[in-house]
């Protein structure tokens, strides 16, 4: 699925991952990202996700209702929000 999305958007992309959980979507797409922000309201999941933090990937603990993006992103995904 990610390969099809990347063909449509181009590479590299900036990604906003809503309800990122432990960062699975960002981890899987990492080679194709110029920057990424994943956020989730669960602090334990963000703690796990932060092990993947690099200069171009960030994770924040905040609810979707309170999140305000500071920039535009090429792609927005809902990582672990639908289960």
Coordinates of C-alpha atoms in Angstrom, one line a residue, residues 13-71:
X13 CA 7.5 13.3 1.0
X14 CA 6.7 15.1 4.2
X15 CA 4.3 13.0 6.3
X16 CA 1.8 13.8 9.1
X17 CA 0.7 10.6 10.9
X18 CA -2.4 11.1 13.0
X19 CA -2.8 8.6 15.8
X20 CA 0.6 7.2 15.1
X21 CA 0.6 4.7 17.9
X22 CA 4.2 3.3 18.1
X23 CA 5.1 4.9 14.7
X24 CA 4.6 1.9 12.4
X25 CA 3.6 3.9 9.3
X26 CA 6.5 6.3 9.8
X27 CA 8.9 3.5 10.4
X28 CA 7.8 1.7 7.2
X29 CA 8.0 4.8 5.1
X30 CA 11.2 6.2 6.7
X31 CA 13.5 5.8 3.6
X32 CA 11.1 7.9 1.5
X33 CA 10.5 10.8 4.0
X34 CA 12.1 14.2 3.9
X35 CA 10.4 14.9 7.3
X36 CA 7.6 13.4 9.4
X37 CA 5.6 14.2 12.4
X38 CA 3.6 11.5 14.2
X39 CA 1.3 12.2 17.1
X40 CA -0.9 10.2 19.5
X41 CA -2.6 10.8 22.7
X42 CA -1.1 7.7 24.4
X43 CA 2.2 8.7 26.1
X44 CA 3.4 5.0 26.3
X45 CA 3.0 4.6 22.6
X46 CA 4.8 7.8 21.9
X47 CA 7.6 6.7 24.3
X48 CA 8.1 3.6 22.1
X49 CA 7.9 5.7 18.9
X50 CA 10.5 8.1 20.0
X51 CA 13.2 5.4 19.8
X52 CA 13.0 6.1 16.0
X53 CA 13.5 9.8 16.3
X54 CA 16.0 11.3 13.9
X55 CA 16.7 14.8 12.7
X56 CA 13.8 14.6 10.2
X57 CA 11.3 12.5 12.3
X58 CA 9.5 13.8 15.4
X59 CA 6.8 12.4 17.6
X60 CA 4.5 14.3 19.9
X61 CA 2.0 13.3 22.6
X62 CA -1.2 15.2 21.9
X63 CA -4.8 14.4 21.1
X64 CA -6.1 14.9 17.6
X65 CA -8.7 17.4 18.9
X66 CA -5.9 19.7 20.3
X67 CA -3.4 19.3 17.5
X68 CA -2.7 22.3 15.2
X69 CA -0.2 21.7 12.4
X70 CA 2.6 24.2 12.1
X71 CA 3.1 23.6 8.4

